[in-house]
Amino acid sequence: MPELPEVETIKRELEQTVLGKKITGVVINNAKVIKLPEPEKFKKEILGRKIKNIIRQGKALVLELSGNKSLMVHLRMTGQLIYPADTKKARVSFSLSSGKLLGYNDRRLLGELKLVDDWRSLKFIQTLGPEPFDLTEAEFKQKLSTKTTKIKPLLMDQTFIAGIGNLYVAEVLFRAKIGPQRQAKSLSAKEKATLFCQIKKVLTEAIHFKGSSIDDYVQVSGRKGNFVPHLMVYGREGENCFTCKTLIKRISLGGRGTYFCPKCQKNA
DNA sequence: AATGGGACCTGCGCGC
DNA sequence: TGCGCGCAGGTCCCAT
């Protein structure tokens, strides 16, 4: 569930807390989350390096380290980065030169840590679509114009646009009054413009409120994000639409829970 | 090109 | 009370 706003929140917090610190120790409690290189090598190769720079690309987080190595972290569903952390909960914990621990938690073990020479050449990064904030309205409209797929799965496709997941796509489509099943290229110019505007608006607001703590997501400090009270449709099946009082529906689209207002969001 | 399914995973809530 | 099951969704991979 961590999407662009959650990962951006974490990135900003890490900049304030661990940037410039040196990694002085590593404890691996579950090696499953370490995808590259093998855990022993990972441990050996990361020791002594300093955290030089922190970057977010879509939902991926990159810690650039001294000596031309980078740690790519993808939280997937239940990954957390906690500082200062306590060892017990962490799948992997890093001792830092501050004397405190940076912990990687991951209840479901779906996340991944990769220590690599060149993070930009990772396949996931290579195929990532544009950052929403780097995209122009004209480019967005152009990209939509050829797509016959449904708008909701398209916006969640990380190779189409980076950073939007199941929660924010629901919010964006609700605010743009567009049904999740609309064919992408069938959107009018006005709808495309509204959609583009709402993508940036919703993501910006969610970053401002430090993300949505629906499942496991918390800030680096361990505190919850504050955007949940601002959600208009996600998770509101059977409740009244805030605009028209119609009951919010939940359907399955592309195998994902899809919330929308059948009256406000036109599917044709 | 688009779509649907399964795989990876665990903990929760549900029905019986 | 306890057990088994479905479900949550980010990404990859495969089949059609």
Tab-separated table of C-alpha atoms (C1' of nucleotides) in Angstrom:
chain	number	residue	atom	x	y	z
A	1	MET	CA	0.000	0.000	0.000
A	2	PRO	CA	2.829	2.494	0.283
A	3	GLU	CA	2.382	4.603	-2.845
A	4	LEU	CA	4.078	7.777	-4.016
A	5	PRO	CA	2.938	9.992	-1.089
A	6	GLU	CA	3.985	7.453	1.537
A	7	VAL	CA	7.374	6.790	-0.054
A	8	GLU	CA	7.955	10.524	-0.517
A	9	THR	CA	7.125	11.089	3.165
A	10	ILE	CA	9.641	8.429	4.151
A	11	LYS	CA	12.246	9.909	1.820
A	12	ARG	CA	11.907	13.368	3.382
A	13	GLU	CA	12.077	11.983	6.888
A	14	LEU	CA	15.172	9.934	6.111
A	15	GLU	CA	16.837	13.073	4.767
A	16	GLN	CA	16.259	14.705	8.142
A	17	THR	CA	17.475	11.762	10.187
A	18	VAL	CA	19.943	9.383	8.538
A	19	LEU	CA	21.510	11.370	5.707
A	20	GLY	CA	25.282	11.546	6.215
A	21	LYS	CA	25.317	8.685	8.727
A	22	LYS	CA	27.599	5.710	8.281
A	23	ILE	CA	26.427	2.080	8.341
A	24	THR	CA	28.427	0.423	11.098
A	25	GLY	CA	26.547	-2.857	11.478
A	26	VAL	CA	23.906	-5.049	9.871
A	27	VAL	CA	21.692	-7.695	11.461
A	28	ILE	CA	19.670	-9.895	9.121
A	29	ASN	CA	16.770	-11.597	10.878
A	30	ASN	CA	15.088	-12.718	7.668
A	31	ALA	CA	17.167	-13.027	4.530
A	32	LYS	CA	14.129	-13.340	2.227
A	33	VAL	CA	13.876	-9.616	1.701
A	34	ILE	CA	17.479	-9.312	0.535
A	35	LYS	CA	17.388	-9.923	-3.188
A	36	LEU	CA	20.867	-8.730	-4.191
A	37	PRO	CA	23.568	-9.811	-3.571
A	38	GLU	CA	23.416	-12.919	-1.335
A	39	PRO	CA	22.861	-11.942	2.318
A	40	GLU	CA	26.451	-12.529	3.504
A	41	LYS	CA	27.862	-10.535	0.645
A	42	PHE	CA	25.197	-7.866	1.167
A	43	LYS	CA	26.285	-7.504	4.759
A	44	LYS	CA	29.979	-7.364	3.936
A	45	GLU	CA	29.577	-4.923	1.078
A	46	ILE	CA	27.340	-2.419	2.833
A	47	LEU	CA	29.424	-2.074	5.987
A	48	GLY	CA	31.310	1.175	6.431
A	49	ARG	CA	29.427	3.054	3.747
A	50	LYS	CA	27.927	6.458	4.306
A	51	ILE	CA	24.409	7.476	3.242
A	52	LYS	CA	25.130	10.205	0.722
A	53	ASN	CA	21.812	10.847	-0.985
A	54	ILE	CA	18.195	9.707	-0.857
A	55	ILE	CA	16.035	9.449	-3.953
A	56	ARG	CA	12.481	8.368	-4.677
A	57	GLN	CA	11.470	7.038	-8.083
A	58	GLY	CA	7.821	6.056	-8.216
A	59	LYS	CA	7.342	3.780	-5.210
A	60	ALA	CA	11.020	2.850	-5.060
A	61	LEU	CA	13.407	4.390	-2.584
A	62	VAL	CA	17.140	4.606	-3.211
A	63	LEU	CA	19.859	5.288	-0.665
A	64	GLU	CA	22.979	6.288	-2.532
A	65	LEU	CA	26.004	5.239	-0.530
A	66	SER	CA	29.664	6.201	-0.545
A	67	GLY	CA	31.925	4.152	-2.813
A	68	ASN	CA	29.432	4.013	-5.669
A	69	LYS	CA	26.916	1.581	-4.248
A	70	SER	CA	23.209	2.106	-3.760
A	71	LEU	CA	20.595	0.423	-1.631
A	72	MET	CA	17.286	0.150	-3.448
A	73	VAL	CA	14.329	-0.412	-1.141
A	74	HIS	CA	10.876	-1.359	-2.369
A	75	LEU	CA	8.330	-1.603	0.433
A	76	ARG	CA	5.680	-3.380	-1.663
A	77	MET	CA	2.754	-4.025	0.684
A	78	THR	CA	3.967	-4.082	4.229
A	79	GLY	CA	7.525	-2.778	4.251
A	80	GLN	CA	8.445	-0.120	6.808
A	81	LEU	CA	11.585	1.882	7.487
A	82	ILE	CA	11.823	2.870	11.127
A	83	TYR	CA	14.322	5.154	12.864
A	84	PRO	CA	15.272	4.862	15.579
A	85	ALA	CA	14.230	1.209	15.576
A	86	ASP	CA	14.360	-1.693	17.962
A	87	THR	CA	15.906	-4.916	16.706
A	88	LYS	CA	13.199	-7.446	17.500
A	89	LYS	CA	10.605	-6.402	14.924
A	90	ALA	CA	13.067	-5.703	12.141
A	91	ARG	CA	13.706	-8.154	9.306
A	92	VAL	CA	16.951	-6.283	8.715
A	93	SER	CA	18.468	-3.630	10.923
A	94	PHE	CA	21.318	-1.267	10.226
A	95	SER	CA	23.427	0.221	13.000
A	96	LEU	CA	24.307	3.776	12.120
A	97	SER	CA	27.132	6.036	13.278
A	98	SER	CA	24.527	7.959	15.297
A	99	GLY	CA	24.404	4.949	17.620
A	100	LYS	CA	20.794	4.287	16.613
A	101	LEU	CA	19.229	1.635	14.406
A	102	LEU	CA	17.516	1.997	11.053
A	103	GLY	CA	15.094	-0.914	10.883
A	104	TYR	CA	13.467	-2.545	7.881
A	105	ASN	CA	10.200	-4.201	8.920
A	106	ASP	CA	8.069	-6.245	6.572
A	107	ARG	CA	5.205	-8.319	7.962
A	108	ARG	CA	4.514	-10.174	4.734
A	109	LEU	CA	8.054	-10.299	3.367
A	110	LEU	CA	7.051	-9.092	-0.068
A	111	GLY	CA	9.377	-6.103	-0.108
A	112	GLU	CA	12.916	-6.068	-1.368
A	113	LEU	CA	16.352	-4.688	-0.632
A	114	LYS	CA	18.953	-4.621	-3.385
A	115	LEU	CA	22.516	-3.423	-3.018
A	116	VAL	CA	23.736	-2.532	-6.488
A	117	ASP	CA	26.406	-0.565	-8.344
A	118	ASP	CA	24.001	1.282	-10.603
A	119	TRP	CA	20.419	1.546	-9.393
A	120	ARG	CA	19.368	3.344	-12.575
A	121	SER	CA	19.996	0.178	-14.563
A	122	LEU	CA	17.621	-1.936	-12.455
A	123	LYS	CA	14.877	-3.241	-14.698
A	124	PHE	CA	12.092	-1.881	-12.506
A	125	ILE	CA	13.617	1.601	-12.649
A	126	GLN	CA	14.348	1.347	-16.369
A	127	THR	CA	10.767	0.564	-17.255
A	128	LEU	CA	9.217	3.059	-14.853
A	129	GLY	CA	6.916	5.605	-16.471
A	130	PRO	CA	7.223	9.360	-15.856
A	131	GLU	CA	6.873	10.930	-12.426
A	132	PRO	CA	3.455	12.641	-12.262
A	133	PHE	CA	5.077	15.948	-11.406
A	134	ASP	CA	7.483	15.769	-14.376
A	135	LEU	CA	4.710	15.196	-16.875
A	136	THR	CA	2.971	17.944	-18.850
A	137	GLU	CA	-0.748	17.958	-19.503
A	138	ALA	CA	-0.116	17.639	-23.248
A	139	GLU	CA	2.086	14.578	-22.769
A	140	PHE	CA	-0.455	12.972	-20.450
A	141	LYS	CA	-3.280	13.526	-22.932
A	142	GLN	CA	-1.160	12.136	-25.737
A	143	LYS	CA	-0.255	9.028	-23.728
A	144	LEU	CA	-3.925	8.340	-22.958
A	145	SER	CA	-5.090	8.807	-26.513
A	146	THR	CA	-3.833	5.462	-27.825
A	147	LYS	CA	-4.854	3.246	-24.898
A	148	THR	CA	-7.868	1.005	-25.204
A	149	THR	CA	-7.511	-0.403	-21.691
A	150	LYS	CA	-9.618	0.668	-18.731
A	151	ILE	CA	-8.465	3.845	-17.059
A	152	LYS	CA	-8.042	2.430	-13.550
A	153	PRO	CA	-5.578	-0.377	-14.305
A	154	LEU	CA	-3.778	1.961	-16.711
A	155	LEU	CA	-3.096	4.585	-14.044
A	156	MET	CA	-1.822	1.838	-11.737
A	157	ASP	CA	0.538	0.568	-14.438
A	158	GLN	CA	3.937	1.754	-13.220
A	159	THR	CA	5.315	1.757	-16.755
A	160	PHE	CA	2.588	4.211	-17.792
A	161	ILE	CA	2.929	6.650	-14.894
A	162	ALA	CA	4.975	6.101	-11.738
A	163	GLY	CA	3.766	6.058	-8.169
A	164	ILE	CA	-0.012	5.591	-8.240
A	165	GLY	CA	-1.467	2.507	-6.533
A	166	ASN	CA	-4.862	1.152	-5.633
A	167	LEU	CA	-5.762	3.729	-3.003
A	168	TYR	CA	-4.836	6.939	-4.784
A	169	VAL	CA	-6.201	5.829	-8.137
A	170	ALA	CA	-9.610	5.460	-6.471
A	171	GLU	CA	-9.370	8.946	-4.965
A	172	VAL	CA	-8.165	10.542	-8.185
A	173	LEU	CA	-10.923	8.995	-10.312
A	174	PHE	CA	-13.589	9.963	-7.778
A	175	ARG	CA	-12.451	13.569	-7.712
A	176	ALA	CA	-12.258	13.658	-11.512
A	177	LYS	CA	-15.744	12.059	-11.692
A	178	ILE	CA	-14.506	9.323	-14.022
A	179	GLY	CA	-15.633	5.696	-13.734
A	180	PRO	CA	-12.839	3.168	-13.200
A	181	GLN	CA	-13.985	1.094	-16.189
A	182	ARG	CA	-13.879	3.867	-18.750
A	183	GLN	CA	-11.714	3.123	-21.742
A	184	ALA	CA	-8.708	5.441	-21.468
A	185	LYS	CA	-8.881	6.909	-24.926
A	186	SER	CA	-12.621	7.585	-24.622
A	187	LEU	CA	-12.010	10.400	-22.127
A	188	SER	CA	-12.851	13.859	-23.401
A	189	ALA	CA	-10.148	16.540	-23.503
A	190	LYS	CA	-11.781	18.168	-20.503
A	191	GLU	CA	-11.858	14.907	-18.551
A	192	LYS	CA	-8.209	14.252	-19.344
A	193	ALA	CA	-7.294	17.719	-18.138
A	194	THR	CA	-9.291	17.290	-14.923
A	195	LEU	CA	-7.769	13.877	-14.344
A	196	PHE	CA	-4.259	15.213	-14.815
A	197	CYS	CA	-4.973	18.054	-12.425
A	198	GLN	CA	-6.481	15.749	-9.778
A	199	ILE	CA	-3.565	13.321	-9.931
A	200	LYS	CA	-1.193	16.090	-8.933
A	201	LYS	CA	-3.619	17.602	-6.438
A	202	VAL	CA	-4.413	14.378	-4.586
A	203	LEU	CA	-0.778	13.295	-4.444
A	204	THR	CA	0.277	16.732	-3.214
A	205	GLU	CA	-2.371	16.770	-0.487
A	206	ALA	CA	-1.514	13.240	0.592
A	207	ILE	CA	2.171	14.160	0.867
A	208	HIS	CA	1.175	17.202	2.902
A	209	PHE	CA	-0.681	14.921	5.331
A	210	LYS	CA	2.206	12.438	5.346
A	211	GLY	CA	0.385	9.578	3.661
A	212	SER	CA	-2.443	7.165	4.434
A	213	SER	CA	-2.035	4.660	7.265
A	214	ILE	CA	-4.527	2.067	6.076
A	215	ASP	CA	-2.562	-1.105	6.656
A	216	ASP	CA	1.033	-1.228	7.833
A	217	TYR	CA	2.292	2.109	6.578
A	218	VAL	CA	3.761	4.412	9.189
A	219	GLN	CA	6.229	7.252	8.972
A	220	VAL	CA	9.904	6.671	9.772
A	221	SER	CA	9.170	8.005	13.255
A	222	GLY	CA	6.569	5.260	13.711
A	223	ARG	CA	3.707	7.761	13.684
A	224	LYS	CA	0.748	7.208	11.394
A	225	GLY	CA	0.066	9.289	8.313
A	226	ASN	CA	-2.924	11.641	8.491
A	227	PHE	CA	-4.596	11.395	5.093
A	228	VAL	CA	-7.179	8.688	5.881
A	229	PRO	CA	-9.836	11.206	7.087
A	230	HIS	CA	-9.522	12.886	3.685
A	231	LEU	CA	-10.323	9.752	1.683
A	232	MET	CA	-13.516	10.170	-0.335
A	233	VAL	CA	-14.073	6.612	-1.640
A	234	TYR	CA	-11.330	4.138	-0.818
A	235	GLY	CA	-12.567	1.613	1.736
A	236	ARG	CA	-16.054	3.196	1.897
A	237	GLU	CA	-18.130	0.386	0.351
A	238	GLY	CA	-21.780	0.676	1.376
A	239	GLU	CA	-21.326	4.154	2.852
A	240	ASN	CA	-22.887	7.312	1.442
A	241	CYS	CA	-21.073	9.251	-1.268
A	242	PHE	CA	-20.051	12.600	0.230
A	243	THR	CA	-21.312	14.344	-2.912
A	244	CYS	CA	-24.620	12.666	-3.765
A	245	LYS	CA	-25.366	10.229	-0.894
A	246	THR	CA	-25.491	7.234	-3.263
A	247	LEU	CA	-23.947	4.102	-1.762
A	248	ILE	CA	-20.290	3.616	-2.689
A	249	LYS	CA	-19.744	0.418	-4.653
A	250	ARG	CA	-16.873	-2.004	-4.620
A	251	ILE	CA	-16.116	-4.180	-7.616
A	252	SER	CA	-13.110	-6.226	-8.664
A	253	LEU	CA	-11.118	-4.863	-11.580
A	254	GLY	CA	-7.919	-6.523	-12.681
A	255	GLY	CA	-8.153	-8.553	-9.488
A	256	ARG	CA	-8.085	-5.433	-7.324
A	257	GLY	CA	-10.692	-3.948	-5.042
A	258	THR	CA	-12.171	-0.949	-6.820
A	259	TYR	CA	-14.268	1.639	-4.998
A	260	PHE	CA	-16.373	4.231	-6.775
A	261	CYS	CA	-19.617	6.170	-6.704
A	262	PRO	CA	-21.881	4.748	-9.426
A	263	LYS	CA	-23.720	8.051	-9.760
A	264	CYS	CA	-20.889	10.620	-9.691
A	265	GLN	CA	-18.444	8.558	-11.723
A	266	LYS	CA	-19.768	7.786	-15.160
A	267	ASN	CA	-18.591	4.555	-16.724
A	268	ALA	CA	-19.663	5.432	-20.250
B	1	DA	C1'	-1.956	-4.837	-26.995
B	2	DA	C1'	-4.967	-6.194	-23.469
B	3	DT	C1'	-6.593	-9.274	-20.070
B	4	DG	C1'	-6.706	-12.810	-16.628
B	5	DG	C1'	-4.655	-15.755	-13.712
B	6	DG	C1'	-1.107	-17.397	-10.382
B	7	DA	C1'	2.918	-16.649	-7.542
B	8	DC	C1'	5.094	-14.419	-3.774
B	9	DC	C1'	3.815	-13.788	1.547
B	10	DT	C1'	1.410	-13.215	6.467
B	11	DG	C1'	-2.074	-11.893	9.591
B	12	DC	C1'	-6.609	-10.786	10.024
B	13	DG	C1'	-11.589	-11.628	10.121
B	14	DC	C1'	-15.021	-14.615	8.899
B	15	DG	C1'	-18.086	-18.804	9.077
B	16	DC	C1'	-18.903	-23.127	10.979
C	1	DT	C1'	-12.723	-21.914	21.386
C	2	DG	C1'	-10.437	-23.416	17.265
C	3	DC	C1'	-9.724	-24.339	12.683
C	4	DG	C1'	-9.546	-23.515	7.725
C	5	DC	C1'	-10.262	-20.341	4.362
C	6	DG	C1'	-10.457	-16.031	1.660
C	7	DC	C1'	-8.646	-11.720	1.313
C	8	DA	C1'	-5.604	-7.571	1.270
C	9	DG	C1'	-2.533	-5.435	-3.126
C	10	DG	C1'	2.681	-4.275	-5.624
C	11	DT	C1'	5.079	-6.529	-8.959
C	12	DC	C1'	6.470	-10.162	-12.028
C	13	DC	C1'	5.534	-13.851	-15.067
C	14	DC	C1'	2.901	-16.723	-18.055
C	15	DA	C1'	-0.957	-17.922	-21.168
C	16	DT	C1'	-4.463	-16.624	-24.278
